[in-house]
Short mmCIF file of the C-alpha atoms (twelve columns), coordinates in Angstrom:
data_MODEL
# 
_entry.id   MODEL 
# 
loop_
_atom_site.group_PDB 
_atom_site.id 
_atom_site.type_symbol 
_atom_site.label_atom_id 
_atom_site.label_alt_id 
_atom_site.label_comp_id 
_atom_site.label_asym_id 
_atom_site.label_seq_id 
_atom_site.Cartn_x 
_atom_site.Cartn_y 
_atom_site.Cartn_z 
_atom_site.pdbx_PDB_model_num 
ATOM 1   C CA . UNK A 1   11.864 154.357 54.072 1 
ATOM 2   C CA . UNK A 2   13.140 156.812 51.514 1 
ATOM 3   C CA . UNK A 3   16.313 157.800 51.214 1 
ATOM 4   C CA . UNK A 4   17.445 161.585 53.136 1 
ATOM 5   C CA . UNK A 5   18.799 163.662 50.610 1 
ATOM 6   C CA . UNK A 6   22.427 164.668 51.387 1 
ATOM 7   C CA . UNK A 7   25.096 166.665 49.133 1 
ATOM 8   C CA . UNK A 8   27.548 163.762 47.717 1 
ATOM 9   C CA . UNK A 9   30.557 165.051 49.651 1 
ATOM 10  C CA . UNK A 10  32.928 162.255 48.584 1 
ATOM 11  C CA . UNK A 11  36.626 163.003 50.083 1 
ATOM 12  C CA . UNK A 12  39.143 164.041 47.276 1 
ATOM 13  C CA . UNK A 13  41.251 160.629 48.632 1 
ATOM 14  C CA . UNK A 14  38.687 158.874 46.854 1 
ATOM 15  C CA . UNK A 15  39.340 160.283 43.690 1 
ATOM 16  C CA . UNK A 16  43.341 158.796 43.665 1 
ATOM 17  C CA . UNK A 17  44.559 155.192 43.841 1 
ATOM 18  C CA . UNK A 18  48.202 154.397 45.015 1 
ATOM 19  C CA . UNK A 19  50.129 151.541 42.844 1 
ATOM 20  C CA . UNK A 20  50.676 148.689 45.051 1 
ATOM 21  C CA . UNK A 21  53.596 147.806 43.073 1 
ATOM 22  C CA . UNK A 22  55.408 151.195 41.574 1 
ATOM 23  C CA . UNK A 23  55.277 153.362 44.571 1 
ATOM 24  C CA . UNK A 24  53.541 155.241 47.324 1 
ATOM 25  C CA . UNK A 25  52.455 157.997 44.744 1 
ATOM 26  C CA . UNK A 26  49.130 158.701 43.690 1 
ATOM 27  C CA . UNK A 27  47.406 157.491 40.510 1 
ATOM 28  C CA . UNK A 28  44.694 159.660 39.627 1 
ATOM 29  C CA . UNK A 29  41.818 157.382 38.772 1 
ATOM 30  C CA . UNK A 30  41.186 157.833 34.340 1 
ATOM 31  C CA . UNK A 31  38.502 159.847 32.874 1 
ATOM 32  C CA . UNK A 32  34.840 158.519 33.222 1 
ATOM 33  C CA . UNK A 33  35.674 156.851 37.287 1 
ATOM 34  C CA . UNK A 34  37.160 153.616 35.628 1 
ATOM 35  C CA . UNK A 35  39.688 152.306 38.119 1 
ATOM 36  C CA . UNK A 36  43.460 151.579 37.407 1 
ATOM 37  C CA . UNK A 37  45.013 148.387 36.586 1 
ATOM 38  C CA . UNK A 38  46.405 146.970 39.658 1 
ATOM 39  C CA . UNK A 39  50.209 146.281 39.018 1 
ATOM 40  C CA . UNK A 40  51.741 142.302 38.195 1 
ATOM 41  C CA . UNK A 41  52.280 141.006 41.596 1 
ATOM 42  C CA . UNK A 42  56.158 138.817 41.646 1 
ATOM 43  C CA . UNK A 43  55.516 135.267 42.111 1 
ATOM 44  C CA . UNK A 44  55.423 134.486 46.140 1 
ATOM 45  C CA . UNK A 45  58.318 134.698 48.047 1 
ATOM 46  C CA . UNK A 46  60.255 131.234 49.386 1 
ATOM 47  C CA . UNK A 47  59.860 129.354 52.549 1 
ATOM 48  C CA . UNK A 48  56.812 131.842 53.448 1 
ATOM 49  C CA . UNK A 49  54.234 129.986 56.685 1 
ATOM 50  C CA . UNK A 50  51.902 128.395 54.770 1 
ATOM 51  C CA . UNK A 51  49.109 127.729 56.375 1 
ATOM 52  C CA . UNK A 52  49.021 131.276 57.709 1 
ATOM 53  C CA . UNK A 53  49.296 132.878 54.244 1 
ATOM 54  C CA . UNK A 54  47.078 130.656 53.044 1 
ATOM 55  C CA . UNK A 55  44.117 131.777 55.448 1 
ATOM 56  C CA . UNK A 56  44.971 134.891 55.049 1 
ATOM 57  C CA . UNK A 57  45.265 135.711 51.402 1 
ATOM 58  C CA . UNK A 58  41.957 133.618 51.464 1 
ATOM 59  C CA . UNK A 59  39.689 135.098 53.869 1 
ATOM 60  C CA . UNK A 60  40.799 138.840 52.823 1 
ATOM 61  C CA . UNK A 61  39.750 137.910 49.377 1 
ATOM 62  C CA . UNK A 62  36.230 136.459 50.592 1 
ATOM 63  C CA . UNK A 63  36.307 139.474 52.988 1 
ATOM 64  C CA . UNK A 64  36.414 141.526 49.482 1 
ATOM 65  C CA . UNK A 65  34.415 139.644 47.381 1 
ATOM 66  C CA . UNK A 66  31.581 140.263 49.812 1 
ATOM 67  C CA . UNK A 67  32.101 143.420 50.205 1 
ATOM 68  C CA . UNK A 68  31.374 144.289 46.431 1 
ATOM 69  C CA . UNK A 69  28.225 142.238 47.251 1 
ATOM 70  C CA . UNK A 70  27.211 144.354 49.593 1 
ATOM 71  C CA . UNK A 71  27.623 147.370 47.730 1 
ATOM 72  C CA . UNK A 72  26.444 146.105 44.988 1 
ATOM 73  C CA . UNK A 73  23.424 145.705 46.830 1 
ATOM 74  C CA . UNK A 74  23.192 149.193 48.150 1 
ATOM 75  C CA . UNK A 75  23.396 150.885 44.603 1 
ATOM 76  C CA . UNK A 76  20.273 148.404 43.377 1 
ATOM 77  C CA . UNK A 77  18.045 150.659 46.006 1 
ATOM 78  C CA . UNK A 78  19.961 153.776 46.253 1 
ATOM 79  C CA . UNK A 79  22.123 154.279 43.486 1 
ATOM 80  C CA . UNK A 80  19.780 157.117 41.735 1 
ATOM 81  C CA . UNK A 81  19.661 158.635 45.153 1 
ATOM 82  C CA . UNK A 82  22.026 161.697 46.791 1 
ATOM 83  C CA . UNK A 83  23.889 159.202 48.521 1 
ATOM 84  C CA . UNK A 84  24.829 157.137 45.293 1 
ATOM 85  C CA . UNK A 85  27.815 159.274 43.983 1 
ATOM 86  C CA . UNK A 86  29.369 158.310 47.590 1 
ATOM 87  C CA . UNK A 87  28.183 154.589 47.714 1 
ATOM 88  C CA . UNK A 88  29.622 154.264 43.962 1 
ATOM 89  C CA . UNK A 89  33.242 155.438 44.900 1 
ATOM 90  C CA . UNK A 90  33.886 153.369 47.704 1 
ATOM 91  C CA . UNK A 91  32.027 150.558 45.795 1 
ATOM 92  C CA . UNK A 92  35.136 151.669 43.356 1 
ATOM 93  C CA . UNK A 93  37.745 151.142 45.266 1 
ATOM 94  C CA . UNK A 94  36.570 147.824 47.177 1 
ATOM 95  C CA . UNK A 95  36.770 146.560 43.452 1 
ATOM 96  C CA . UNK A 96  40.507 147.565 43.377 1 
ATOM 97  C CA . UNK A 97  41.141 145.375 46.286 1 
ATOM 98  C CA . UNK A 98  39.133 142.369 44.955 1 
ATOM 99  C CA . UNK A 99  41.289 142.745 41.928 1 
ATOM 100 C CA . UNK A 100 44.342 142.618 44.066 1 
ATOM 101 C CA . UNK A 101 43.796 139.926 46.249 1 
ATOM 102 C CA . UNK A 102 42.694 137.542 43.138 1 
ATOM 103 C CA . UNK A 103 46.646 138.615 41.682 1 
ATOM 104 C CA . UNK A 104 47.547 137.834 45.133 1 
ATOM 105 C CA . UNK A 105 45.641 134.390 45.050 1 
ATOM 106 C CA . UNK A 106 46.882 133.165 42.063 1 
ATOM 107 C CA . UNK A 107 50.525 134.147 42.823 1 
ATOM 108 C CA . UNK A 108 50.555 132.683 46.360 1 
ATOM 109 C CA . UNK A 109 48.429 129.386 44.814 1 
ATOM 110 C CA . UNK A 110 45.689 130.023 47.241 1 
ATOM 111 C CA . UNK A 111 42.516 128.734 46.606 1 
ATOM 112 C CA . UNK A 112 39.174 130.807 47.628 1 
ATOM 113 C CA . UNK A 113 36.858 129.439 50.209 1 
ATOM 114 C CA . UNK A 114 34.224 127.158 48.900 1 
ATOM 115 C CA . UNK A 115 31.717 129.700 50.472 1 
ATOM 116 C CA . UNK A 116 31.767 132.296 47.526 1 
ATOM 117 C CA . UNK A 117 28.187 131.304 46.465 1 
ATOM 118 C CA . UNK A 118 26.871 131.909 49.416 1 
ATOM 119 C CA . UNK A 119 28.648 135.465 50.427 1 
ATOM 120 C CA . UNK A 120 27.389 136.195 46.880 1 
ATOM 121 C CA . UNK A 121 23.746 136.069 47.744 1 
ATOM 122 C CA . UNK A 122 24.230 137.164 51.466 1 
ATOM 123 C CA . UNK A 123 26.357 139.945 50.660 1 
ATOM 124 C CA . UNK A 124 23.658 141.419 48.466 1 
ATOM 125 C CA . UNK A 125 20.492 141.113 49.998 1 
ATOM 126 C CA . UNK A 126 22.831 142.596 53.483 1 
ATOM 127 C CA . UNK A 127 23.453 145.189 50.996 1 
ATOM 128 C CA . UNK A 128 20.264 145.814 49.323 1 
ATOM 129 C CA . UNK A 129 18.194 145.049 52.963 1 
ATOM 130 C CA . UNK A 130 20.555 147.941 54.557 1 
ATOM 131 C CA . UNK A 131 19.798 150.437 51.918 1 
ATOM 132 C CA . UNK A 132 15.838 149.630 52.272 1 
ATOM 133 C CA . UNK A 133 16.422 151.614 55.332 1 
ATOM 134 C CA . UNK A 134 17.324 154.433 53.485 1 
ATOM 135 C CA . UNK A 135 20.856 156.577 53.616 1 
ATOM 136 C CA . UNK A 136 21.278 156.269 57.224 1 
ATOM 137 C CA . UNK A 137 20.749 152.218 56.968 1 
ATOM 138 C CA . UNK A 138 23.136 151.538 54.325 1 
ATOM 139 C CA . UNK A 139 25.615 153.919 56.181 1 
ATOM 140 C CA . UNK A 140 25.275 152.106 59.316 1 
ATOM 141 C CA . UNK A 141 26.439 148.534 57.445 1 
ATOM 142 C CA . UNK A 142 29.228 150.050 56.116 1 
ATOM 143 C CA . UNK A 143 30.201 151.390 59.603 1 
ATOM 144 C CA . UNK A 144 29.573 148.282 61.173 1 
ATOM 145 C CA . UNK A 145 31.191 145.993 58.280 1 
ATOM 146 C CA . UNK A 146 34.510 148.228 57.635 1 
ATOM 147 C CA . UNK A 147 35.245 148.490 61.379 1 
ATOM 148 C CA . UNK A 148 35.256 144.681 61.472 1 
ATOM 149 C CA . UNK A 149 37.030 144.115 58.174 1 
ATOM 150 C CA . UNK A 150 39.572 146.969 59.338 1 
ATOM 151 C CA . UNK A 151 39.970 145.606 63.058 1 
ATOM 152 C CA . UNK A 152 41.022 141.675 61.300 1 
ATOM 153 C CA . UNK A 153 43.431 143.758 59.163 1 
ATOM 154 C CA . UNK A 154 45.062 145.178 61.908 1 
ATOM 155 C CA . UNK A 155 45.845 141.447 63.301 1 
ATOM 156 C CA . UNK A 156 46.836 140.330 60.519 1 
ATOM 157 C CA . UNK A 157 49.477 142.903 60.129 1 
ATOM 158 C CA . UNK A 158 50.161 141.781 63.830 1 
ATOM 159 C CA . UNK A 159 50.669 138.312 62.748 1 
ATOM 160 C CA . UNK A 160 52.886 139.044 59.710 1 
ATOM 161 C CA . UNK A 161 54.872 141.793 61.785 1 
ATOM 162 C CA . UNK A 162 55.659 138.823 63.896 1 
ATOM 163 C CA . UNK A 163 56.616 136.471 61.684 1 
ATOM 164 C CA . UNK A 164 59.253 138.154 59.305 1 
ATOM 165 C CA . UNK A 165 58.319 142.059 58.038 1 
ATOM 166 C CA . UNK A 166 60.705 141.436 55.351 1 
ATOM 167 C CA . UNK A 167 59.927 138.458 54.008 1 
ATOM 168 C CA . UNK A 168 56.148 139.555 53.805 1 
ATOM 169 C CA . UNK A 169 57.029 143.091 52.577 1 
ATOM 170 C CA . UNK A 170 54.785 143.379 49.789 1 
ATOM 171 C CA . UNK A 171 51.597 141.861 51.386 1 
ATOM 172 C CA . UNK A 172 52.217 144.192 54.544 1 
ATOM 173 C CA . UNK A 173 51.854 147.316 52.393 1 
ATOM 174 C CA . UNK A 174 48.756 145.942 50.630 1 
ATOM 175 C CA . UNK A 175 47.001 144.616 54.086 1 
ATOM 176 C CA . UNK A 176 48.078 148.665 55.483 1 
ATOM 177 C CA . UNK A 177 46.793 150.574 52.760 1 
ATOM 178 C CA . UNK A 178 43.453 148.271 52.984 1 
ATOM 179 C CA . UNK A 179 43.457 148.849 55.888 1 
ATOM 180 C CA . UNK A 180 43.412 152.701 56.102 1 
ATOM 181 C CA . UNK A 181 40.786 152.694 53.118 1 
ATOM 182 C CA . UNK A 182 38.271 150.578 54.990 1 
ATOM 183 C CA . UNK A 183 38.650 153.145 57.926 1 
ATOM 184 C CA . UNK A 184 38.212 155.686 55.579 1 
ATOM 185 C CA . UNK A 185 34.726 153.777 54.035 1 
ATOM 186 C CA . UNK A 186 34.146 153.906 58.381 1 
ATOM 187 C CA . UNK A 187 34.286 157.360 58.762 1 
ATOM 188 C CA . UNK A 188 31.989 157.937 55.907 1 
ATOM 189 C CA . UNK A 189 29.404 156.245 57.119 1 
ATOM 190 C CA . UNK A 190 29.545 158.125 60.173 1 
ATOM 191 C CA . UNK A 191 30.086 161.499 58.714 1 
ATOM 192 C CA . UNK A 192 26.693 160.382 56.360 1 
ATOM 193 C CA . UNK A 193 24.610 160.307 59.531 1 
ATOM 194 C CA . UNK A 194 25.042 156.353 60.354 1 
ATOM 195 C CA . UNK A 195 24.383 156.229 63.928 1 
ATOM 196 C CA . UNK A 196 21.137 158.354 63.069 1 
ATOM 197 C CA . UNK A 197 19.856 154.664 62.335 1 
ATOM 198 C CA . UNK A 198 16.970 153.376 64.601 1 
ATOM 199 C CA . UNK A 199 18.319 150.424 66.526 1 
ATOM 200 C CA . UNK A 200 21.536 151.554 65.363 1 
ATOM 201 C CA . UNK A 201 23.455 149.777 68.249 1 
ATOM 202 C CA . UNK A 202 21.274 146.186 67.726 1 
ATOM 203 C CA . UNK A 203 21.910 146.660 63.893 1 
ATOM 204 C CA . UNK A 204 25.895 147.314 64.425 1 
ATOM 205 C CA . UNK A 205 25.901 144.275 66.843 1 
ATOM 206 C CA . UNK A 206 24.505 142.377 64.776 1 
ATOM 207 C CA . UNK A 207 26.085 142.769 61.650 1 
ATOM 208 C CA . UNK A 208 29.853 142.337 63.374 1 
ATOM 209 C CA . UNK A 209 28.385 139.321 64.638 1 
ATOM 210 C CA . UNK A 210 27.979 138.167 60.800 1 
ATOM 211 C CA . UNK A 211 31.708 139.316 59.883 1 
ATOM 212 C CA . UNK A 212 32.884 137.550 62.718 1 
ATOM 213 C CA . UNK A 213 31.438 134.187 61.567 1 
ATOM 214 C CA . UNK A 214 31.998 134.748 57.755 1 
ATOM 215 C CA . UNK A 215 35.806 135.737 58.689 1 
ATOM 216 C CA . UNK A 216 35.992 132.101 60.765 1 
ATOM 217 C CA . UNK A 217 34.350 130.463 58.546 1 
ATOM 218 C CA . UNK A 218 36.321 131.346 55.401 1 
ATOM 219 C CA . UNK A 219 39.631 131.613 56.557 1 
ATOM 220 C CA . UNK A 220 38.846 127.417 57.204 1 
ATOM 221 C CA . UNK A 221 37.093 126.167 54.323 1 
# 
């Protein structure tokens, strides 16, 4: 199905990046839509929980990782289409995250799940098999997958709320602002006429079905 044209209305937030490590003030993203250098991340803070941060900092990088996969996939089909300009920004900034969470990784000593290969492939061909669909398709994936990836953010921040906000400062405010930019990704989607999608309930369903699995899965091995 081909894609419907739509104007690229891509929200000025888009356009800025906040420094994870120097502040809550903008960046504005350099000339030409390259994305800025994430910060050094300190080495990880003593007598931190483990096992928690450990499935944490692990999944949320998988969680990333296939994300770029995924959108990846959607610019192979529709990335000369109206809808590229606002598949290619929040493609953007899910490589910002990646780039965080694999500082994160290596200063926490996590390692990734063994499952990258496979979230490699399955990421893309979700992404690329979405966008077949046309606009509306790809839109409704990235409604489906940000509302999951933003809902297992949220209890995360529960967990690490309850465990010591202090001591977990630093990861809080990345988890928060990821957090808020995967809503942002959801309210795209919708604003780009995602729920327009035939089947658009069975598709949702079962693509948070997926997440749900890939987030158990990853978090564990």
């Amino acid at each position: 199905m081909a894609a419907v044209a739509v104007a690229p209305a891509v929200r000025p937030s888009l356009g800025l990046r906040r420094c994870l490590r120097c502040g809550p003030g903008p960046r504005a993203v350099p000339a030409g839509g390259a994305a800025p250098r994430p910060c050094s991340t300190r080495a990880a803070p003593r007598g931190i929980d483990r096992p928690v941060i450990d499935r944490i900092i692990r999944v949320d990088h998988a969680g990333e990782y296939g994300a770029n996969r995924i959108y990846a996939g959607q610019m192979a089909v529709l990335g000369r289409s109206s809808v590229g300009p606002v598949i290619q920004q929040m493609w953007d900034q899910e490589k910002d995250h990646l780039k965080k969470f694999n500082e994160l990784m290596v200063a926490y000593r996590v390692r990734p799940t063994v499952l990258l290969p496979f979230w490699n492939v399955a990421g893309f061909v979700l992404g690329a098999g979405s966008a077949l669909l046309g606009k509306k398709g790809a839109m409704a994936c990235t409604v489906a997958v940000e509302e999951s990836i933003s809902d297992h953010y949220n209890n995360q921040i529960r967990t690490l709320m309850e465990e010591d906000p202090e001591k977990y400062k630093e990861l809080l405010q990345v988890i928060k602002q990821f957090r808020d930019d995967e809503r942002e990704h959801h309210d795209i989607g919708i604003e780009h006429d995602a729920e327009a999608t035939p089947a658009y309930s069975v598709l949702k369903t079962a693509i948070q079905l997926g997440c749900k699995a890939a987030i158990f899965l990853s978090e564990r091995i």
